């Protein structure tokens, strides 16, 4: 299975050329940078939760020589090199994969609109180890207060597709907020991805004039959640919506009443008028409690602000995009944290943290493509989850294979 996976990613995606573009800060490296990257890539592809878990396999170099080259690095070398590895080639690699997926019709959009979500996520915390970019907070431990050091990232993720495609991540630096890192990420993502997506989706934190102005400057539209902090906009919308009856969508077990109006100018500092969509949803849930089935109705209310007019984006598409924003939480943060060690500290260094995350993003996307677009339906029934496929790739290391790109890897002295 590992030989088939390597042949697939080398044939379908640009794999050989980006390998040769990887560089790090070492002056005279004995082990090539590509060998170090491929070791980390295979760690994620085979579902290893840490460098420590990978170490027993690296002590049997024959398992990896056909994948990473003649010189197999140690886990210490992987961590040390990743702290000096250039991040831009990894970001360019992710962008090339995403663009290729769109050209190959793997990211269909019936509405013609493409959406990307921005959100923050805390990675890990420590009360003993820190670095120059650690954020700090004071926590109470029994009868004393201690300083806790932690890291957060802001990620950009395509939403509304069967494939989960994270695009990039930015570390929140010491002393700055999530929005500052998000604006830095926004500029970089727009420069690399261009027209890959049209609309930015975010939670209530991003309903802020500087961020909205940046989106429009970069020719992107925005859909953001409205909550209690934006009271003036909510009050204006509630007053207008109270004067007219709602429209309605109905499904077998869900009913959505909604109001949709544009022309709101209550966002201070943002010159363009905003559009507000409000939905009141009732959903019938069936659950089993103590051996008995019961049904209950769950009600929820949502408000979104949008820079697109009704003529540009129908209410239904706006409503779906507002809910699809949760894809970044479910398919990116939750899945990768629970099953792929996103929150694990592989090396406590700001550059290494981002490089491991970008490598994880790349392995995650390519594994999904191989599972959904290369394996036959009967094989997907056998390996019914992505984790099962990754574990099968790990078992296949017992029989060493030779990856197609090994022949072009630089040879160590």
CSV table of C-alpha atoms in Angstrom, one decimal:
chain,number,residue,atom,x,y,z
A,1,UNK,CA,0.0,0.0,0.0
A,2,UNK,CA,2.9,2.4,0.7
A,3,UNK,CA,4.3,1.8,-2.8
A,4,UNK,CA,0.9,2.6,-4.3
A,5,UNK,CA,0.5,5.8,-2.2
A,6,UNK,CA,3.9,7.1,-3.2
A,7,UNK,CA,3.3,6.3,-6.8
A,8,UNK,CA,-0.1,8.2,-6.6
A,9,UNK,CA,1.2,11.4,-5.0
A,10,UNK,CA,4.2,11.4,-7.3
A,11,UNK,CA,2.1,11.0,-10.5
A,12,UNK,CA,-0.9,13.2,-9.6
A,13,UNK,CA,0.7,16.0,-7.5
A,14,UNK,CA,3.9,18.0,-7.8
A,15,UNK,CA,6.2,16.0,-5.5
A,16,UNK,CA,9.6,15.8,-7.0
A,17,UNK,CA,10.2,19.4,-7.8
A,18,UNK,CA,9.1,20.8,-4.4
A,19,UNK,CA,11.4,18.3,-2.7
A,20,UNK,CA,14.4,19.9,-4.4
A,21,UNK,CA,13.3,23.4,-3.3
A,22,UNK,CA,13.5,22.7,0.4
A,23,UNK,CA,16.3,24.4,2.3
A,24,UNK,CA,17.3,24.9,5.9
A,25,UNK,CA,19.9,27.0,7.8
A,26,UNK,CA,22.6,24.4,7.9
A,27,UNK,CA,25.8,25.4,6.0
A,28,UNK,CA,27.2,21.9,5.2
A,29,UNK,CA,24.4,19.4,5.8
A,30,UNK,CA,25.3,15.8,5.9
A,31,UNK,CA,21.7,14.6,5.7
A,32,UNK,CA,19.7,16.3,2.9
A,33,UNK,CA,16.9,18.5,3.8
A,34,UNK,CA,14.6,16.4,1.7
A,35,UNK,CA,15.3,13.3,3.8
A,36,UNK,CA,14.4,15.2,7.0
A,37,UNK,CA,11.1,16.5,5.4
A,38,UNK,CA,10.2,13.0,4.1
A,39,UNK,CA,10.8,11.5,7.5
A,40,UNK,CA,8.3,14.0,9.1
A,41,UNK,CA,5.9,13.6,6.2
A,42,UNK,CA,5.9,9.8,6.6
A,43,UNK,CA,5.4,10.2,10.3
A,44,UNK,CA,2.1,11.9,9.7
A,45,UNK,CA,1.2,9.7,6.8
A,46,UNK,CA,1.6,6.6,8.9
A,47,UNK,CA,-0.3,8.0,11.8
A,48,UNK,CA,2.6,8.2,14.3
A,49,UNK,CA,1.7,10.6,17.1
A,50,UNK,CA,5.2,11.9,17.9
A,51,UNK,CA,8.8,11.8,17.0
A,52,UNK,CA,9.3,9.5,20.0
A,53,UNK,CA,6.8,7.0,18.6
A,54,UNK,CA,8.7,7.1,15.3
A,55,UNK,CA,12.1,6.5,16.8
A,56,UNK,CA,11.9,2.7,17.0
A,57,UNK,CA,11.2,2.6,13.2
A,58,UNK,CA,14.1,4.9,12.4
A,59,UNK,CA,16.4,2.5,14.3
A,60,UNK,CA,15.6,0.1,11.4
A,61,UNK,CA,16.9,2.2,8.5
A,62,UNK,CA,15.9,-0.3,5.9
A,63,UNK,CA,12.3,0.6,6.4
A,64,UNK,CA,12.9,4.2,5.4
A,65,UNK,CA,15.8,4.1,2.9
A,66,UNK,CA,13.4,3.5,0.0
A,67,UNK,CA,11.3,6.5,1.1
A,68,UNK,CA,13.8,9.2,2.3
A,69,UNK,CA,17.1,8.2,0.8
A,70,UNK,CA,20.3,6.5,1.9
A,71,UNK,CA,20.8,8.6,5.0
A,72,UNK,CA,17.9,8.2,7.4
A,73,UNK,CA,17.9,11.0,10.0
A,74,UNK,CA,17.4,10.6,13.8
A,75,UNK,CA,14.5,12.2,15.6
A,76,UNK,CA,16.9,14.7,17.1
A,77,UNK,CA,18.0,15.7,13.6
A,78,UNK,CA,14.4,16.1,12.4
A,79,UNK,CA,13.6,18.5,15.3
A,80,UNK,CA,16.8,20.5,14.9
A,81,UNK,CA,16.5,20.8,11.1
A,82,UNK,CA,12.8,21.8,11.3
A,83,UNK,CA,13.8,24.7,13.5
A,84,UNK,CA,15.8,26.1,10.6
A,85,UNK,CA,13.7,24.8,7.7
A,86,UNK,CA,12.4,27.5,5.3
A,87,UNK,CA,8.6,27.7,5.6
A,88,UNK,CA,7.9,29.4,2.2
A,89,UNK,CA,8.6,26.3,0.1
A,90,UNK,CA,6.1,24.3,2.2
A,91,UNK,CA,3.5,27.0,1.8
A,92,UNK,CA,4.1,27.1,-2.0
A,93,UNK,CA,3.7,23.3,-2.0
A,94,UNK,CA,0.4,23.4,-0.2
A,95,UNK,CA,-0.8,26.1,-2.6
A,96,UNK,CA,0.2,24.0,-5.7
A,97,UNK,CA,-1.8,21.1,-4.3
A,98,UNK,CA,-4.9,23.2,-3.7
A,99,UNK,CA,-4.8,24.8,-7.1
A,100,UNK,CA,-4.3,21.3,-8.7
A,101,UNK,CA,-7.3,20.0,-6.8
A,102,UNK,CA,-9.5,22.8,-8.1
A,103,UNK,CA,-8.3,22.3,-11.7
A,104,UNK,CA,-9.0,18.6,-11.4
A,105,UNK,CA,-12.6,19.3,-10.3
A,106,UNK,CA,-12.0,17.8,-6.9
A,107,UNK,CA,-13.4,21.0,-5.3
A,108,UNK,CA,-16.8,21.5,-7.0
A,109,UNK,CA,-19.0,24.4,-6.1
A,110,UNK,CA,-22.5,24.3,-7.6
A,111,UNK,CA,-23.1,28.0,-6.6
A,112,UNK,CA,-19.8,29.1,-8.2
A,113,UNK,CA,-18.6,30.7,-5.0
A,114,UNK,CA,-15.7,29.4,-2.9
A,115,UNK,CA,-15.4,30.1,0.8
A,116,UNK,CA,-12.5,29.9,3.2
A,117,UNK,CA,-12.8,30.1,7.0
A,118,UNK,CA,-10.3,31.9,9.4
A,119,UNK,CA,-10.2,30.8,13.0
A,120,UNK,CA,-7.8,30.6,16.0
A,121,UNK,CA,-6.7,27.5,17.9
A,122,UNK,CA,-4.6,26.9,21.0
A,123,UNK,CA,-1.9,24.2,20.4
A,124,UNK,CA,-0.3,23.3,23.7
A,125,UNK,CA,0.7,24.8,27.1
A,126,UNK,CA,3.5,24.4,29.5
A,127,UNK,CA,4.4,25.7,32.9
A,128,UNK,CA,8.2,25.1,32.6
A,129,UNK,CA,9.3,25.4,29.0
A,130,UNK,CA,9.0,28.6,26.9
A,131,UNK,CA,10.4,30.4,23.9
A,132,UNK,CA,10.6,33.9,22.6
A,133,UNK,CA,7.1,33.8,21.0
A,134,UNK,CA,5.2,32.1,23.8
A,135,UNK,CA,2.1,33.8,25.1
A,136,UNK,CA,1.7,33.9,28.9
A,137,UNK,CA,-1.2,33.7,31.3
A,138,UNK,CA,-1.5,33.2,35.0
A,139,UNK,CA,-3.4,30.2,36.3
A,140,UNK,CA,-4.3,29.3,39.8
A,141,UNK,CA,-2.8,26.0,41.0
A,142,UNK,CA,-4.2,25.0,44.4
A,143,UNK,CA,-3.2,27.8,46.7
A,144,UNK,CA,-0.7,29.6,44.4
A,145,UNK,CA,-0.5,31.3,41.0
A,146,UNK,CA,1.8,30.0,38.3
A,147,UNK,CA,2.7,31.4,34.8
A,148,UNK,CA,1.6,29.2,31.9
A,149,UNK,CA,3.2,29.4,28.5
A,150,UNK,CA,1.2,28.5,25.4
A,151,UNK,CA,1.0,28.9,21.7
A,152,UNK,CA,-1.9,29.7,19.4
A,153,UNK,CA,-2.3,29.7,15.6
A,154,UNK,CA,-4.7,31.2,13.1
A,155,UNK,CA,-5.5,28.9,10.3
A,156,UNK,CA,-7.2,29.3,6.9
A,157,UNK,CA,-9.3,26.4,5.6
A,158,UNK,CA,-11.5,25.8,2.6
A,159,UNK,CA,-15.0,25.0,3.6
A,160,UNK,CA,-18.1,23.4,2.0
A,161,UNK,CA,-16.2,20.5,0.2
A,162,UNK,CA,-15.9,16.8,0.7
A,163,UNK,CA,-12.2,17.2,1.0
A,164,UNK,CA,-10.9,19.0,4.0
A,165,UNK,CA,-8.2,21.4,2.6
A,166,UNK,CA,-6.3,23.6,5.1
A,167,UNK,CA,-4.4,26.3,3.3
A,168,UNK,CA,-2.0,27.9,5.7
A,169,UNK,CA,-1.4,28.8,9.4
A,170,UNK,CA,0.1,31.7,11.2
A,171,UNK,CA,1.6,31.7,14.7
A,172,UNK,CA,0.1,34.3,17.1
A,173,UNK,CA,3.1,36.2,18.4
A,174,UNK,CA,3.8,37.3,21.9
A,175,UNK,CA,1.8,40.3,22.9
A,176,UNK,CA,-0.5,40.4,19.9
A,177,UNK,CA,-4.1,39.2,19.4
A,178,UNK,CA,-5.7,36.7,17.1
A,179,UNK,CA,-7.0,39.4,14.7
A,180,UNK,CA,-3.4,40.8,14.1
A,181,UNK,CA,-2.2,37.3,13.1
A,182,UNK,CA,-5.3,36.8,11.0
A,183,UNK,CA,-4.6,40.0,9.0
A,184,UNK,CA,-1.0,38.9,8.4
A,185,UNK,CA,-2.2,35.5,7.3
A,186,UNK,CA,-4.9,37.0,5.1
A,187,UNK,CA,-2.4,39.0,3.1
A,188,UNK,CA,-0.1,36.0,2.6
A,189,UNK,CA,-3.0,33.6,1.6
A,190,UNK,CA,-4.4,36.1,-0.9
A,191,UNK,CA,-1.0,36.5,-2.5
A,192,UNK,CA,-0.5,32.7,-2.9
A,193,UNK,CA,-4.0,31.5,-3.6
A,194,UNK,CA,-5.4,34.4,-5.7
A,195,UNK,CA,-8.9,33.4,-6.9
A,196,UNK,CA,-9.0,30.0,-5.2
A,197,UNK,CA,-11.6,31.4,-2.9
A,198,UNK,CA,-13.9,34.4,-3.0
A,199,UNK,CA,-15.4,34.9,0.5
A,200,UNK,CA,-13.8,34.8,3.9
A,201,UNK,CA,-15.9,33.4,6.8
A,202,UNK,CA,-15.2,34.1,10.5
A,203,UNK,CA,-16.7,34.2,13.9
A,204,UNK,CA,-17.8,37.4,15.7
A,205,UNK,CA,-14.2,38.4,16.4
A,206,UNK,CA,-13.7,39.2,12.8
A,207,UNK,CA,-16.6,41.7,12.6
A,208,UNK,CA,-14.1,44.5,12.9
A,209,UNK,CA,-13.6,47.4,10.6
A,210,UNK,CA,-9.9,46.9,10.0
A,211,UNK,CA,-10.3,43.3,9.1
A,212,UNK,CA,-13.3,44.0,6.8
A,213,UNK,CA,-11.4,46.8,5.1
A,214,UNK,CA,-8.4,44.5,4.5
A,215,UNK,CA,-10.7,41.9,2.9
A,216,UNK,CA,-12.2,44.4,0.5
A,217,UNK,CA,-8.7,45.8,-0.2
A,218,UNK,CA,-7.6,42.3,-1.2
A,219,UNK,CA,-10.8,41.9,-3.3
A,220,UNK,CA,-12.4,39.3,-1.0
A,221,UNK,CA,-15.9,39.5,0.5
A,222,UNK,CA,-16.6,38.5,4.1
A,223,UNK,CA,-19.3,36.6,6.1
A,224,UNK,CA,-19.0,37.0,9.9
A,225,UNK,CA,-21.1,36.0,12.8
A,226,UNK,CA,-22.8,38.8,14.7
A,227,UNK,CA,-23.0,38.5,18.5
A,228,UNK,CA,-23.8,40.6,21.5
A,229,UNK,CA,-20.6,42.7,21.2
A,230,UNK,CA,-22.0,44.2,18.0
A,231,UNK,CA,-25.2,45.5,19.7
A,232,UNK,CA,-25.8,48.5,17.5
A,233,UNK,CA,-25.9,46.4,14.3
A,234,UNK,CA,-28.0,43.8,16.0
A,235,UNK,CA,-30.4,46.4,17.3
A,236,UNK,CA,-30.8,48.0,13.9
A,237,UNK,CA,-31.4,44.6,12.3
A,238,UNK,CA,-33.9,43.4,15.0
A,239,UNK,CA,-35.9,46.7,14.7
A,240,UNK,CA,-36.2,46.3,10.9
A,241,UNK,CA,-36.9,42.5,11.0
A,242,UNK,CA,-39.7,43.0,13.6
A,243,UNK,CA,-41.7,44.9,11.1
A,244,UNK,CA,-42.0,42.1,8.5
A,245,UNK,CA,-42.8,38.4,8.6
A,246,UNK,CA,-40.0,35.9,8.0
A,247,UNK,CA,-39.5,33.7,5.0
A,248,UNK,CA,-39.1,30.0,5.5
A,249,UNK,CA,-37.3,26.9,4.3
A,250,UNK,CA,-38.6,23.5,5.4
A,251,UNK,CA,-37.0,20.0,5.5
A,252,UNK,CA,-38.4,16.8,6.9
A,253,UNK,CA,-36.9,17.4,10.3
A,254,UNK,CA,-35.8,21.0,10.2
A,255,UNK,CA,-37.5,24.4,9.7
A,256,UNK,CA,-35.7,27.6,9.1
A,257,UNK,CA,-37.3,31.0,9.3
A,258,UNK,CA,-35.1,33.8,8.1
A,259,UNK,CA,-34.9,37.6,7.4
A,260,UNK,CA,-32.5,39.0,4.9
A,261,UNK,CA,-31.9,42.7,4.4
A,262,UNK,CA,-29.0,44.9,3.2
A,263,UNK,CA,-28.0,48.5,3.6
A,264,UNK,CA,-26.9,48.6,7.2
A,265,UNK,CA,-24.3,51.2,8.1
A,266,UNK,CA,-23.9,50.5,11.8
A,267,UNK,CA,-20.4,49.1,11.6
A,268,UNK,CA,-18.2,52.0,12.7
A,269,UNK,CA,-15.1,52.5,10.6
A,270,UNK,CA,-16.3,50.5,7.7
A,271,UNK,CA,-17.7,52.6,4.8
A,272,UNK,CA,-19.5,49.9,2.8
A,273,UNK,CA,-23.1,49.0,3.8
A,274,UNK,CA,-23.5,45.5,5.3
A,275,UNK,CA,-26.1,42.9,4.7
A,276,UNK,CA,-27.6,41.0,7.6
A,277,UNK,CA,-29.1,37.5,7.6
A,278,UNK,CA,-31.0,36.3,10.6
A,279,UNK,CA,-32.2,32.7,11.0
A,280,UNK,CA,-34.4,31.0,13.6
A,281,UNK,CA,-34.0,27.3,13.3
A,282,UNK,CA,-36.0,24.4,14.8
A,283,UNK,CA,-34.5,20.9,14.4
A,284,UNK,CA,-36.1,17.6,15.5
A,285,UNK,CA,-33.5,15.3,17.1
A,286,UNK,CA,-34.1,11.7,17.9
A,287,UNK,CA,-32.0,10.1,20.7
A,288,UNK,CA,-32.0,6.9,22.7
A,289,UNK,CA,-32.1,7.3,26.4
A,290,UNK,CA,-32.3,4.2,28.8
A,291,UNK,CA,-33.3,2.0,25.9
A,292,UNK,CA,-36.2,4.2,24.9
A,293,UNK,CA,-36.3,6.5,21.8
A,294,UNK,CA,-37.4,10.0,22.4
A,295,UNK,CA,-37.6,13.1,20.2
A,296,UNK,CA,-36.9,16.7,21.2
A,297,UNK,CA,-36.8,20.0,19.4
A,298,UNK,CA,-33.6,22.0,19.4
A,299,UNK,CA,-33.9,25.7,18.6
A,300,UNK,CA,-31.1,28.0,17.6
A,301,UNK,CA,-30.8,31.6,16.4
A,302,UNK,CA,-28.0,32.9,14.1
A,303,UNK,CA,-27.1,36.3,12.7
A,304,UNK,CA,-24.5,36.9,10.0
A,305,UNK,CA,-23.1,40.1,8.5
A,306,UNK,CA,-22.0,40.0,4.8
A,307,UNK,CA,-20.4,42.4,2.3
A,308,UNK,CA,-22.2,40.7,-0.6
A,309,UNK,CA,-25.6,41.9,-1.8
A,310,UNK,CA,-28.7,39.8,-2.4
A,311,UNK,CA,-28.2,39.9,-6.1
A,312,UNK,CA,-24.7,38.5,-5.8
A,313,UNK,CA,-25.3,35.8,-3.2
A,314,UNK,CA,-28.7,34.2,-2.6
A,315,UNK,CA,-29.9,33.8,1.0
A,316,UNK,CA,-29.7,30.1,0.9
A,317,UNK,CA,-26.0,30.0,-0.1
A,318,UNK,CA,-25.2,32.6,2.6
A,319,UNK,CA,-27.0,30.6,5.2
A,320,UNK,CA,-25.1,27.4,4.2
A,321,UNK,CA,-21.7,29.2,4.2
A,322,UNK,CA,-22.4,30.6,7.6
A,323,UNK,CA,-22.9,27.0,8.9
A,324,UNK,CA,-20.1,25.5,6.9
A,325,UNK,CA,-17.7,27.8,8.8
A,326,UNK,CA,-17.7,25.0,11.4
A,327,UNK,CA,-15.8,22.8,8.9
A,328,UNK,CA,-12.6,24.5,10.2
A,329,UNK,CA,-13.4,23.4,13.7
A,330,UNK,CA,-14.6,19.9,12.9
A,331,UNK,CA,-12.5,18.8,9.9
A,332,UNK,CA,-9.3,20.7,10.7
A,333,UNK,CA,-8.8,21.5,14.4
A,334,UNK,CA,-10.9,18.7,16.0
A,335,UNK,CA,-9.8,15.9,13.6
A,336,UNK,CA,-6.2,16.8,13.5
A,337,UNK,CA,-6.0,17.5,17.3
A,338,UNK,CA,-7.7,14.2,18.2
A,339,UNK,CA,-6.2,11.9,15.7
A,340,UNK,CA,-3.1,13.5,14.1
A,341,UNK,CA,-1.2,15.2,16.9
A,342,UNK,CA,-1.8,18.8,15.9
A,343,UNK,CA,-1.6,19.9,19.5
A,344,UNK,CA,1.6,17.9,20.2
A,345,UNK,CA,4.8,19.9,20.6
A,346,UNK,CA,7.3,18.1,18.3
A,347,UNK,CA,9.9,20.9,18.9
A,348,UNK,CA,9.4,23.9,21.0
A,349,UNK,CA,10.6,26.5,18.5
A,350,UNK,CA,8.4,29.0,16.6
A,351,UNK,CA,9.7,28.0,13.2
A,352,UNK,CA,9.6,24.3,13.9
A,353,UNK,CA,6.0,24.5,15.2
A,354,UNK,CA,4.8,26.1,11.9
A,355,UNK,CA,6.8,23.8,9.8
A,356,UNK,CA,5.4,20.6,11.5
A,357,UNK,CA,1.9,22.0,11.1
A,358,UNK,CA,2.4,22.7,7.4
A,359,UNK,CA,3.8,19.2,6.9
A,360,UNK,CA,0.8,17.8,8.7
A,361,UNK,CA,-1.6,19.8,6.5
A,362,UNK,CA,0.2,18.5,3.4
A,363,UNK,CA,0.1,14.9,4.5
A,364,UNK,CA,-3.6,15.2,5.6
A,365,UNK,CA,-4.7,16.5,2.2
A,366,UNK,CA,-2.7,14.0,0.2
A,367,UNK,CA,-4.0,11.1,2.3
A,368,UNK,CA,-7.6,12.2,1.8
A,369,UNK,CA,-7.1,12.4,-2.0
A,370,UNK,CA,-5.5,9.0,-2.1
A,371,UNK,CA,-8.4,7.5,0.0
A,372,UNK,CA,-11.3,9.2,-1.8
A,373,UNK,CA,-10.0,9.5,-5.4
A,374,UNK,CA,-7.6,6.5,-5.9
A,375,UNK,CA,-8.9,3.6,-3.8
A,376,UNK,CA,-11.8,1.6,-5.3
A,377,UNK,CA,-15.1,1.6,-3.4
A,378,UNK,CA,-14.4,-2.0,-2.2
A,379,UNK,CA,-11.1,-1.0,-0.8
A,380,UNK,CA,-12.7,2.0,1.0
A,381,UNK,CA,-15.1,-0.4,2.6
A,382,UNK,CA,-12.2,-2.4,3.9
A,383,UNK,CA,-10.2,0.7,5.1
A,384,UNK,CA,-13.4,2.6,6.1
A,385,UNK,CA,-11.6,5.6,7.7
A,386,UNK,CA,-8.5,7.7,7.0
A,387,UNK,CA,-7.0,6.4,10.2
A,388,UNK,CA,-7.4,2.8,9.0
A,389,UNK,CA,-5.6,3.7,5.8
A,390,UNK,CA,-2.8,5.4,7.6
A,391,UNK,CA,-2.3,2.4,9.9
A,392,UNK,CA,-2.2,0.2,6.8
A,393,UNK,CA,0.5,2.4,5.4
A,394,UNK,CA,2.4,1.9,8.6
A,395,UNK,CA,2.0,-1.9,8.4
A,396,UNK,CA,3.3,-1.9,4.8
A,397,UNK,CA,6.6,-0.5,6.1
A,398,UNK,CA,7.4,-4.0,7.2
A,399,UNK,CA,8.1,-4.7,3.5
A,400,UNK,CA,10.5,-1.9,2.3
A,401,UNK,CA,9.5,-0.2,-0.9
A,402,UNK,CA,11.2,2.3,-3.2
A,403,UNK,CA,9.5,5.6,-3.8
A,404,UNK,CA,9.7,7.1,-7.3
A,405,UNK,CA,11.3,10.3,-6.0
A,406,UNK,CA,14.3,8.6,-4.3
A,407,UNK,CA,16.3,8.6,-7.6
A,408,UNK,CA,16.3,12.4,-7.8
A,409,UNK,CA,17.2,13.0,-4.1
A,410,UNK,CA,20.6,14.6,-3.4
A,411,UNK,CA,23.1,12.1,-2.3
A,412,UNK,CA,25.0,12.7,1.0
A,413,UNK,CA,28.8,12.9,1.0
